[in-house]
CSV table of C-alpha atoms and ligand atoms in Angstrom, one decimal:
chain,number,residue,atom,x,y,z
A,1,UNK,CA,-127.6,98.3,137.7
A,2,UNK,CA,-125.8,97.9,141.1
A,3,UNK,CA,-125.3,94.3,142.3
A,4,UNK,CA,-126.0,93.8,146.0
A,5,UNK,CA,-123.3,91.7,147.7
A,6,UNK,CA,-123.1,92.1,151.5
A,7,UNK,CA,-126.3,93.8,152.6
A,8,UNK,CA,-126.6,95.0,156.1
A,9,UNK,CA,-130.3,95.2,156.9
A,10,UNK,CA,-131.0,97.0,160.2
A,11,UNK,CA,-134.3,96.2,161.8
A,12,UNK,CA,-134.8,93.1,159.7
A,13,UNK,CA,-136.9,91.4,162.3
A,14,UNK,CA,-139.6,94.1,162.2
A,15,UNK,CA,-142.5,94.4,159.9
A,16,UNK,CA,-141.1,95.9,156.7
A,17,UNK,CA,-137.5,94.6,157.3
A,18,UNK,CA,-138.8,91.0,157.6
A,19,UNK,CA,-140.8,91.4,154.4
A,20,UNK,CA,-137.7,92.9,152.7
A,21,UNK,CA,-135.5,90.0,153.6
A,22,UNK,CA,-138.2,87.5,152.5
A,23,UNK,CA,-138.5,89.4,149.3
A,24,UNK,CA,-134.7,89.2,148.7
A,25,UNK,CA,-134.8,85.4,149.2
A,26,UNK,CA,-138.1,85.2,147.2
A,27,UNK,CA,-140.2,84.0,150.1
A,28,UNK,CA,-143.1,86.4,150.1
A,29,UNK,CA,-146.5,85.1,150.9
A,30,UNK,CA,-148.7,84.1,148.0
A,31,UNK,CA,-151.4,86.6,147.1
A,32,UNK,CA,-154.6,86.5,145.2
A,33,UNK,CA,-155.7,89.1,142.6
A,34,UNK,CA,-153.2,90.9,140.5
A,35,UNK,CA,-150.3,90.7,142.9
A,36,UNK,CA,-146.8,89.3,142.7
A,37,UNK,CA,-146.7,88.9,138.9
A,38,UNK,CA,-143.5,90.7,138.3
A,39,UNK,CA,-140.1,89.2,138.0
A,40,UNK,CA,-138.9,87.5,141.2
A,41,UNK,CA,-135.7,89.1,142.6
A,42,UNK,CA,-134.0,85.8,143.4
A,43,UNK,CA,-132.4,85.6,139.9
A,44,UNK,CA,-130.8,88.9,140.6
A,45,UNK,CA,-129.9,88.6,144.3
A,46,UNK,CA,-127.2,86.1,145.2
A,47,UNK,CA,-125.6,88.1,147.9
A,48,UNK,CA,-125.5,87.8,151.7
A,49,UNK,CA,-127.8,89.5,154.2
A,50,UNK,CA,-126.7,90.6,157.7
A,51,UNK,CA,-129.7,91.3,159.8
A,52,UNK,CA,-128.9,93.6,162.7
A,53,UNK,CA,-131.8,93.9,165.1
A,54,UNK,CA,-131.9,94.7,168.8
A,55,UNK,CA,-135.2,92.8,169.1
A,56,UNK,CA,-137.2,95.6,170.7
A,57,UNK,CA,-140.8,94.8,171.4
A,58,UNK,CA,-141.4,95.0,167.6
A,59,UNK,CA,-138.7,92.6,166.5
A,60,UNK,CA,-139.4,88.9,166.1
A,61,UNK,CA,-136.6,86.7,164.6
A,62,UNK,CA,-139.1,83.8,164.2
A,63,UNK,CA,-140.4,85.8,161.2
A,64,UNK,CA,-137.4,84.5,159.4
A,65,UNK,CA,-136.9,81.0,160.8
A,66,UNK,CA,-137.3,79.4,157.4
A,67,UNK,CA,-134.7,81.7,155.9
A,68,UNK,CA,-132.4,81.0,158.9
A,69,UNK,CA,-132.9,77.2,158.4
A,70,UNK,CA,-132.0,77.4,154.7
A,71,UNK,CA,-129.4,80.1,154.5
A,72,UNK,CA,-128.2,80.6,158.1
A,73,UNK,CA,-124.4,81.0,158.3
A,74,UNK,CA,-124.1,80.9,154.5
A,75,UNK,CA,-126.1,83.8,153.0
A,76,UNK,CA,-128.1,84.9,156.1
A,77,UNK,CA,-126.6,86.1,159.3
A,78,UNK,CA,-128.8,87.3,162.2
A,79,UNK,CA,-127.0,89.5,164.7
A,80,UNK,CA,-128.8,90.6,167.9
A,81,UNK,CA,-127.6,94.0,168.6
A,82,UNK,CA,-128.4,97.7,168.4
A,83,UNK,CA,-127.4,100.5,166.2
A,84,UNK,CA,-126.5,102.4,169.4
A,85,UNK,CA,-123.4,100.1,169.6
A,86,UNK,CA,-120.7,101.8,167.5
A,87,UNK,CA,-118.2,99.0,168.3
A,88,UNK,CA,-120.5,96.3,167.0
A,89,UNK,CA,-121.2,98.3,163.8
A,90,UNK,CA,-117.5,98.8,163.3
A,91,UNK,CA,-116.9,95.0,163.5
A,92,UNK,CA,-119.9,94.1,161.3
A,93,UNK,CA,-118.7,96.4,158.5
A,94,UNK,CA,-115.2,94.9,158.8
A,95,UNK,CA,-116.1,91.2,159.2
A,96,UNK,CA,-118.8,91.1,156.5
A,97,UNK,CA,-117.4,93.6,154.1
A,98,UNK,CA,-120.7,95.4,154.1
A,99,UNK,CA,-121.2,97.3,150.8
A,100,UNK,CA,-124.9,98.1,151.1
A,101,UNK,CA,-126.9,99.3,154.1
A,102,UNK,CA,-130.7,99.2,154.1
A,103,UNK,CA,-131.7,101.1,157.3
A,104,UNK,CA,-135.1,100.1,158.5
A,105,UNK,CA,-134.3,100.0,162.3
A,106,UNK,CA,-136.4,102.5,164.1
A,107,UNK,CA,-138.9,103.2,166.8
A,108,UNK,CA,-141.9,103.3,164.4
A,109,UNK,CA,-145.1,103.9,166.3
A,110,UNK,CA,-146.5,107.5,166.6
A,111,UNK,CA,-148.5,106.8,169.8
A,112,UNK,CA,-145.5,105.5,171.6
A,113,UNK,CA,-143.5,108.6,170.5
A,114,UNK,CA,-146.1,110.7,172.2
A,115,UNK,CA,-145.9,108.8,175.5
A,116,UNK,CA,-142.1,108.3,175.5
A,117,UNK,CA,-140.1,110.2,172.9
A,118,UNK,CA,-136.5,109.6,174.3
A,119,UNK,CA,-136.0,106.2,172.7
A,120,UNK,CA,-137.1,107.6,169.4
A,121,UNK,CA,-134.3,110.2,169.5
A,122,UNK,CA,-131.8,107.5,170.6
A,123,UNK,CA,-132.6,105.1,167.9
A,124,UNK,CA,-133.9,107.2,165.0
A,125,UNK,CA,-131.4,110.0,165.3
A,126,UNK,CA,-128.3,108.8,167.3
A,127,UNK,CA,-128.6,105.3,165.9
A,128,UNK,CA,-128.7,106.6,162.3
A,129,UNK,CA,-125.7,108.8,163.1
A,130,UNK,CA,-123.7,105.8,164.4
A,131,UNK,CA,-124.5,103.9,161.2
A,132,UNK,CA,-123.5,106.8,159.0
A,133,UNK,CA,-120.2,107.0,160.9
A,134,UNK,CA,-119.5,103.3,160.5
A,135,UNK,CA,-120.2,103.6,156.7
A,136,UNK,CA,-118.0,106.7,156.4
A,137,UNK,CA,-115.1,105.0,158.2
A,138,UNK,CA,-115.3,101.7,156.3
A,139,UNK,CA,-116.2,103.1,152.8
A,140,UNK,CA,-113.4,105.6,152.5
A,141,UNK,CA,-111.5,103.7,149.9
A,142,UNK,CA,-114.4,101.7,148.4
A,143,UNK,CA,-116.6,102.3,145.5
A,144,UNK,CA,-119.9,100.6,144.7
A,145,UNK,CA,-121.3,101.2,148.1
A,146,UNK,CA,-124.7,102.4,149.1
A,147,UNK,CA,-126.5,103.7,152.2
A,148,UNK,CA,-130.2,103.6,151.9
A,149,UNK,CA,-132.4,105.4,154.4
A,150,UNK,CA,-135.9,104.1,154.9
A,151,UNK,CA,-138.1,107.1,155.7
A,152,UNK,CA,-141.7,108.1,155.9
A,153,UNK,CA,-144.2,110.5,154.4
A,154,UNK,CA,-144.8,111.8,157.9
A,155,UNK,CA,-141.7,114.0,157.8
A,156,UNK,CA,-143.6,116.2,155.3
A,157,UNK,CA,-146.3,117.1,157.9
A,158,UNK,CA,-150.0,117.2,157.3
A,159,UNK,CA,-152.1,118.0,154.2
A,160,UNK,CA,-155.4,119.7,153.9
A,161,UNK,CA,-158.1,118.2,151.5
A,162,UNK,CA,-156.1,118.5,148.3
A,163,UNK,CA,-152.5,118.1,147.1
A,164,UNK,CA,-149.9,115.5,147.7
A,165,UNK,CA,-146.3,115.4,149.0
A,166,UNK,CA,-143.6,115.5,146.3
A,167,UNK,CA,-139.9,115.1,146.9
A,168,UNK,CA,-139.6,118.9,146.9
A,169,UNK,CA,-142.1,119.4,149.8
A,170,UNK,CA,-140.3,120.9,152.7
A,171,UNK,CA,-140.0,118.8,155.8
A,172,UNK,CA,-142.5,119.9,158.6
A,173,UNK,CA,-142.7,117.0,161.0
A,174,UNK,CA,-145.3,117.3,163.8
A,175,UNK,CA,-144.8,114.3,166.1
A,176,UNK,CA,-141.8,113.2,168.1
A,177,UNK,CA,-141.7,110.1,165.8
A,178,UNK,CA,-141.7,112.1,162.5
A,179,UNK,CA,-139.3,114.7,163.9
A,180,UNK,CA,-136.8,112.0,164.8
A,181,UNK,CA,-137.1,110.4,161.3
A,182,UNK,CA,-136.7,113.9,159.8
A,183,UNK,CA,-133.5,114.4,161.9
A,184,UNK,CA,-132.2,111.1,160.7
A,185,UNK,CA,-132.9,112.0,157.1
A,186,UNK,CA,-131.1,115.3,157.4
A,187,UNK,CA,-128.1,113.6,158.8
A,188,UNK,CA,-128.1,111.1,155.9
A,189,UNK,CA,-128.2,114.0,153.4
A,190,UNK,CA,-125.5,115.8,155.2
A,191,UNK,CA,-123.2,112.9,154.8
A,192,UNK,CA,-123.8,112.9,151.1
A,193,UNK,CA,-123.1,116.6,150.7
A,194,UNK,CA,-120.2,116.8,153.2
A,195,UNK,CA,-118.4,113.5,152.9
A,196,UNK,CA,-119.6,112.2,149.5
A,197,UNK,CA,-121.2,109.1,151.2
A,198,UNK,CA,-123.3,107.4,148.4
A,199,UNK,CA,-126.8,107.7,149.9
A,200,UNK,CA,-130.3,107.3,148.7
A,201,UNK,CA,-133.6,107.9,150.7
A,202,UNK,CA,-137.1,106.8,150.2
A,203,UNK,CA,-140.2,108.3,151.9
A,204,UNK,CA,-143.1,105.9,152.0
A,205,UNK,CA,-146.7,106.1,153.0
A,206,UNK,CA,-148.6,103.7,155.4
A,207,UNK,CA,-147.7,100.1,154.8
A,208,UNK,CA,-149.9,97.1,155.4
A,209,UNK,CA,-149.4,93.4,154.9
A,210,UNK,CA,-148.2,90.2,156.8
A,211,UNK,CA,-146.0,90.5,159.9
A,212,UNK,CA,-147.2,94.0,160.9
A,213,UNK,CA,-147.2,94.4,164.7
A,214,UNK,CA,-150.8,94.5,165.9
A,215,UNK,CA,-150.6,98.0,167.4
A,216,UNK,CA,-150.9,99.6,163.9
A,217,UNK,CA,-154.4,100.4,162.6
A,218,UNK,CA,-155.0,97.5,160.2
A,219,UNK,CA,-153.7,94.5,162.2
A,220,UNK,CA,-155.1,96.0,165.4
A,221,UNK,CA,-158.6,96.2,163.9
A,222,UNK,CA,-158.4,92.7,162.4
A,223,UNK,CA,-157.3,91.3,165.8
A,224,UNK,CA,-159.8,93.2,167.8
A,225,UNK,CA,-162.6,92.0,165.6
A,226,UNK,CA,-161.4,88.4,166.0
A,227,UNK,CA,-161.2,88.9,169.7
A,228,UNK,CA,-164.6,90.6,170.0
A,229,UNK,CA,-163.0,93.8,171.4
A,230,UNK,CA,-163.9,97.5,170.9
A,231,UNK,CA,-162.6,99.1,167.7
A,232,UNK,CA,-161.0,102.4,168.8
A,233,UNK,CA,-161.2,105.2,166.2
A,234,UNK,CA,-159.3,108.3,167.0
A,235,UNK,CA,-161.2,111.7,166.8
A,236,UNK,CA,-163.8,111.9,164.1
A,237,UNK,CA,-162.3,109.1,162.0
A,238,UNK,CA,-161.9,111.3,159.0
A,239,UNK,CA,-158.1,111.4,159.0
A,240,UNK,CA,-156.7,110.1,155.7
A,241,UNK,CA,-153.8,107.8,155.0
A,242,UNK,CA,-152.4,106.5,151.7
A,243,UNK,CA,-152.0,102.8,152.0
A,244,UNK,CA,-149.4,100.7,150.1
A,245,UNK,CA,-148.8,97.0,150.4
A,246,UNK,CA,-145.4,96.2,152.0
A,247,UNK,CA,-144.5,94.1,149.0
A,248,UNK,CA,-144.8,97.1,146.7
A,249,UNK,CA,-142.8,99.2,149.1
A,250,UNK,CA,-140.0,96.7,149.1
A,251,UNK,CA,-140.0,96.3,145.3
A,252,UNK,CA,-139.5,100.0,145.2
A,253,UNK,CA,-136.7,99.9,147.8
A,254,UNK,CA,-135.0,97.2,145.7
A,255,UNK,CA,-135.2,99.3,142.6
A,256,UNK,CA,-133.7,102.3,144.4
A,257,UNK,CA,-130.9,100.2,145.7
A,258,UNK,CA,-130.1,98.7,142.3
A,259,UNK,CA,-131.0,101.6,139.9
A,260,UNK,CA,-131.5,104.8,142.0
A,261,UNK,CA,-129.2,107.7,141.8
A,262,UNK,CA,-127.0,108.6,144.8
A,263,UNK,CA,-128.0,111.8,146.6
A,264,UNK,CA,-131.6,111.4,145.5
A,265,UNK,CA,-134.8,110.7,147.4
A,266,UNK,CA,-137.8,108.9,146.1
A,267,UNK,CA,-141.4,109.0,147.3
A,268,UNK,CA,-143.3,105.7,147.5
A,269,UNK,CA,-147.1,105.5,147.9
A,270,UNK,CA,-150.1,103.5,147.0
A,271,UNK,CA,-152.2,106.3,145.4
A,272,UNK,CA,-154.8,104.8,147.6
A,273,UNK,CA,-156.3,107.2,150.1
A,274,UNK,CA,-158.8,106.1,152.7
A,275,UNK,CA,-160.5,107.9,155.6
A,276,UNK,CA,-159.9,105.8,158.7
A,277,UNK,CA,-163.6,105.2,159.3
A,278,UNK,CA,-164.1,104.0,155.7
A,279,UNK,CA,-161.1,101.8,155.8
A,280,UNK,CA,-162.4,100.3,159.0
A,281,UNK,CA,-165.7,99.5,157.2
A,282,UNK,CA,-163.7,97.6,154.6
A,283,UNK,CA,-161.8,95.7,157.2
A,284,UNK,CA,-165.0,94.8,159.1
A,285,UNK,CA,-166.5,93.5,155.9
A,286,UNK,CA,-163.5,91.4,154.9
A,287,UNK,CA,-162.9,90.0,158.4
A,288,UNK,CA,-166.6,89.3,159.0
A,289,UNK,CA,-166.9,87.4,155.8
A,290,UNK,CA,-163.7,85.3,156.2
A,291,UNK,CA,-164.1,84.6,159.9
A,292,UNK,CA,-167.8,84.1,159.9
A,293,UNK,CA,-168.8,87.0,162.1
A,294,UNK,CA,-172.0,88.9,161.9
A,295,UNK,CA,-171.2,92.3,160.3
A,296,UNK,CA,-173.7,94.4,162.2
A,297,UNK,CA,-172.5,93.2,165.6
A,298,UNK,CA,-168.9,93.8,164.7
A,299,UNK,CA,-169.8,97.3,163.5
A,300,UNK,CA,-171.5,97.9,166.8
A,301,UNK,CA,-168.0,97.6,168.4
A,302,UNK,CA,-166.7,100.8,166.7
A,303,UNK,CA,-165.8,103.2,169.5
A,304,UNK,CA,-164.9,106.8,168.8
A,305,UNK,CA,-162.2,107.7,171.3
A,306,UNK,CA,-160.1,110.8,172.3
A,307,UNK,CA,-158.0,112.0,169.4
A,308,UNK,CA,-154.3,111.4,169.2
A,309,UNK,CA,-152.5,114.6,170.2
A,310,UNK,CA,-151.3,116.5,167.2
A,311,UNK,CA,-153.0,113.9,164.9
A,312,UNK,CA,-152.0,114.7,161.3
A,313,UNK,CA,-155.1,115.1,159.2
A,314,UNK,CA,-154.1,113.8,155.8
A,315,UNK,CA,-151.2,112.2,154.0
A,316,UNK,CA,-151.0,111.6,150.2
A,317,UNK,CA,-147.9,110.8,148.2
A,318,UNK,CA,-147.0,111.9,144.7
A,319,UNK,CA,-144.8,109.0,143.5
A,320,UNK,CA,-144.4,110.3,139.9
A,321,UNK,CA,-140.6,110.4,140.2
A,322,UNK,CA,-140.0,106.7,141.0
A,323,UNK,CA,-142.5,105.7,138.3
A,324,UNK,CA,-140.9,108.0,135.7
A,325,UNK,CA,-137.3,107.5,136.6
A,326,UNK,CA,-137.1,103.9,137.8
A,327,UNK,CA,-140.2,102.4,136.1
A,328,UNK,CA,-141.8,101.4,139.5
A,329,UNK,CA,-145.5,100.9,139.7
A,330,UNK,CA,-147.8,99.5,142.4
A,331,UNK,CA,-148.9,95.9,141.5
A,332,UNK,CA,-151.0,95.1,144.5
A,333,UNK,CA,-154.5,96.2,144.3
A,334,UNK,CA,-155.9,97.2,147.6
A,335,UNK,CA,-158.8,94.8,147.8
A,336,UNK,CA,-156.6,91.8,147.0
A,337,UNK,CA,-153.9,93.0,149.4
A,338,UNK,CA,-156.4,93.5,152.2
A,339,UNK,CA,-157.8,90.1,151.7
A,340,UNK,CA,-154.3,88.5,151.7
A,341,UNK,CA,-153.5,90.4,154.9
A,342,UNK,CA,-156.7,89.3,156.6
A,343,UNK,CA,-156.0,85.7,155.5
A,344,UNK,CA,-152.5,85.9,156.8
A,345,UNK,CA,-153.6,87.1,160.3
A,346,UNK,CA,-156.3,84.4,160.4
A,347,UNK,CA,-153.7,81.7,159.5
A,348,UNK,CA,-151.1,83.1,162.0
A,349,UNK,CA,-153.0,83.6,165.2
A,350,UNK,CA,-150.1,81.8,167.0
A,351,UNK,CA,-147.8,84.5,165.8
A,352,UNK,CA,-150.1,87.2,167.2
A,353,UNK,CA,-150.7,85.4,170.5
A,354,UNK,CA,-146.9,85.0,171.0
A,355,UNK,CA,-146.5,88.7,170.5
A,356,UNK,CA,-149.4,89.6,172.7
A,357,UNK,CA,-148.1,87.5,175.6
A,358,UNK,CA,-144.7,89.3,175.6
A,359,UNK,CA,-143.2,92.7,176.0
A,360,UNK,CA,-146.0,94.3,174.0
A,361,UNK,CA,-148.7,93.5,176.5
A,362,UNK,CA,-146.7,94.6,179.5
A,363,UNK,CA,-145.8,97.9,177.7
A,364,UNK,CA,-149.4,98.6,176.7
A,365,UNK,CA,-150.6,97.8,180.3
A,366,UNK,CA,-148.0,100.1,181.8
A,367,UNK,CA,-148.8,103.0,179.5
A,368,UNK,CA,-152.4,102.6,178.5
A,369,UNK,CA,-153.9,100.3,181.1
A,370,UNK,CA,-155.5,97.3,179.4
A,371,UNK,CA,-157.3,98.1,176.2
B,1,LIG,P1,-141.2,98.0,163.2
B,1,LIG,O1,-141.4,98.7,164.5
B,1,LIG,O2,-142.2,96.9,162.9
B,1,LIG,O3,-139.8,97.4,163.2
B,1,LIG,C1,-138.6,98.1,163.6
B,1,LIG,C2,-137.5,97.1,163.8
B,1,LIG,O4,-136.4,97.8,164.3
B,1,LIG,C3,-137.8,96.0,164.9
B,1,LIG,O5,-137.4,94.7,164.5
B,1,LIG,C4,-136.9,96.5,166.1
B,1,LIG,O6,-136.6,95.4,166.9
B,1,LIG,C5,-135.8,97.1,165.4
B,1,LIG,N1,-135.1,98.1,166.2
B,1,LIG,C6,-135.6,99.1,167.0
B,1,LIG,N2,-134.6,99.7,167.6
B,1,LIG,C7,-133.4,99.2,167.2
B,1,LIG,C8,-132.1,99.5,167.4
B,1,LIG,N3,-131.7,100.5,168.3
B,1,LIG,N4,-131.1,98.8,166.8
B,1,LIG,C9,-131.5,97.8,166.0
B,1,LIG,N5,-132.8,97.4,165.7
B,1,LIG,C10,-133.7,98.2,166.3
B,1,LIG,O7,-141.2,99.1,162.1
B,1,LIG,P2,-141.6,99.0,160.5
B,1,LIG,O8,-143.0,99.4,160.4
B,1,LIG,O9,-141.1,97.7,160.0
B,1,LIG,O10,-140.8,100.2,160.0
B,1,LIG,C11,-139.5,100.0,159.4
B,1,LIG,C12,-139.0,101.3,158.9
B,1,LIG,O11,-139.8,101.8,157.9
B,1,LIG,C13,-138.9,102.4,160.0
B,1,LIG,O12,-137.7,103.2,159.7
B,1,LIG,C14,-140.1,103.3,159.7
B,1,LIG,O13,-139.9,104.6,160.1
B,1,LIG,C15,-140.2,103.2,158.2
B,1,LIG,N6,-141.6,103.3,157.6
B,1,LIG,C16,-142.6,102.6,158.1
B,1,LIG,C17,-143.9,102.7,157.5
B,1,LIG,C18,-145.0,101.9,158.0
B,1,LIG,O14,-146.2,102.1,157.6
B,1,LIG,N7,-144.9,100.9,158.9
B,1,LIG,C19,-144.0,103.6,156.5
B,1,LIG,C20,-143.0,104.3,156.0
B,1,LIG,C21,-141.7,104.2,156.6
B,2,LIG,O1,-147.3,107.3,157.0
B,2,LIG,C1,-146.3,106.4,157.3
B,2,LIG,C2,-146.3,106.0,158.8
B,2,LIG,O2,-147.5,105.2,158.9
B,2,LIG,C3,-145.1,105.3,159.3
B,2,LIG,O3,-144.0,106.2,159.2
B,2,LIG,C4,-145.3,104.9,160.7
B,2,LIG,O4,-144.2,104.1,161.1
B,2,LIG,C5,-146.5,104.0,160.8
B,2,LIG,O5,-146.8,103.6,162.2
B,2,LIG,C6,-147.7,104.7,160.2
B,2,LIG,O6,-148.1,105.9,161.1
B,2,LIG,P1,-149.7,106.2,161.4
B,2,LIG,O7,-149.7,107.0,162.7
B,2,LIG,O8,-150.3,106.8,160.2
B,2,LIG,O9,-150.2,104.7,161.6
B,2,LIG,P2,-151.2,104.0,162.7
B,2,LIG,O10,-151.5,102.7,162.2
B,2,LIG,O11,-150.8,104.3,164.1
B,2,LIG,O12,-152.5,104.9,162.5
B,2,LIG,C7,-153.2,105.0,161.2
B,2,LIG,C8,-154.3,105.9,161.4
B,2,LIG,O13,-155.3,105.3,162.2
B,2,LIG,C9,-154.0,107.2,162.0
B,2,LIG,O14,-154.8,108.3,161.5
B,2,LIG,C10,-154.4,107.0,163.5
B,2,LIG,C11,-155.6,106.1,163.4
B,2,LIG,N1,-155.8,105.1,164.5
B,2,LIG,C12,-154.7,104.4,164.9
B,2,LIG,C13,-154.8,103.5,165.9
B,2,LIG,C14,-153.6,102.6,166.3
B,2,LIG,C15,-157.0,105.0,165.1
B,2,LIG,O15,-158.0,105.7,164.7
B,2,LIG,N2,-157.1,104.1,166.1
B,2,LIG,C16,-156.1,103.3,166.5
B,2,LIG,O16,-156.3,102.5,167.5
């Protein structure tokens, strides 16, 4: 089992990166149901985390203020900066003796990639390239290093009614977002084959949980219900996504980092497919109960809107390999996870309001008009 010493986490102030760092320092939020019963990682992780985040609209360093207060300058280092800055990457690898990279930083929202693809290419392709170059330069004479690329099931394209993506499914990305992620993945592989860089990749399905930016389906719907706004469902609402709790995703990433084989990729998913319209029903039920709203009037706010261009119909992940080879299994059941997520948003309305008053709102207004 690899020991993680000096871990460069890119995009650690975003949704999944925040949860990953909290996971490493054993700070995940409590959960009801059958969640969080496995062994805490704190006993195993005694290293340092260097969080490099440019703080795009989606990054919020306050997500980690408790970690900063306890470990800042000792085991946790926040660096505001971008993966576009090769000079900065060079000095970080040197100054901190980085031996592990967990590369979350990305432009992550499909709708945004349709409206403005350029930054997706800059960050997800060129940024990944810069990071690979820094690792190649600094890890020439080092062993026990690892570059882990966080990727998505969207690189595989879209499924019909049956079947699931395996690690052997050919890449067929269909949005500027997924194409940029696919390009990043290909570069990562190429550095393994060409330069022998010790890489691993993971392709995960849709995540949900605390700290997710309220532009994504689940937190957007929770928030719109709370604010009495319309609930916009794209197209016929029958598109299918496979939802996995961010905690289960991060447990899988940790396993790959410590036990995965270099040059390998691992699919991660919830084996938990929902049509968007049915998922929205479940969200409405949960939020209405917890926030004391009348379900029927919330339901009346469902609004079928123009479909997302090129909207992928269905994603489903076959995660047999990571289960078989690394012993991973999902521990969060979806009902408990959804409840925990709704509870978190109810208890953290200040977090949401702060985000809504910032860059996010201006961007939405410039591109969409007000919702
Ligand atoms: P997010 O948008 O919430 O966070 C992205 C983070 O990256 C932000 O903190 C942002 O400030 C930072 N960032 C953006 N550009 C940067 C740059 N140039 N340099 C440094 N930092 C930069 O995204 P997320 O949902 O947490 O996704 C994290 C990763 O996981 C992404 O690579 C995404 O493709 C992948 N992924 C996401 C999901 C999902 O359901 N959210 C599923 C599978 C894979
Ligand atoms: O599958 C993994 C991917 O999941 C990640 O790689 C992406 O980073 C992440 O954003 C997510 O992409 P999706 O496009 O699937 O997520 P999103 O939350 O945007 O949408 C989920 C589904 O809900 C999708 O079918 C589109 C639909 N939708 C979304 C929004 C925001 C709506 O119907 N209405 C909405 O307002």
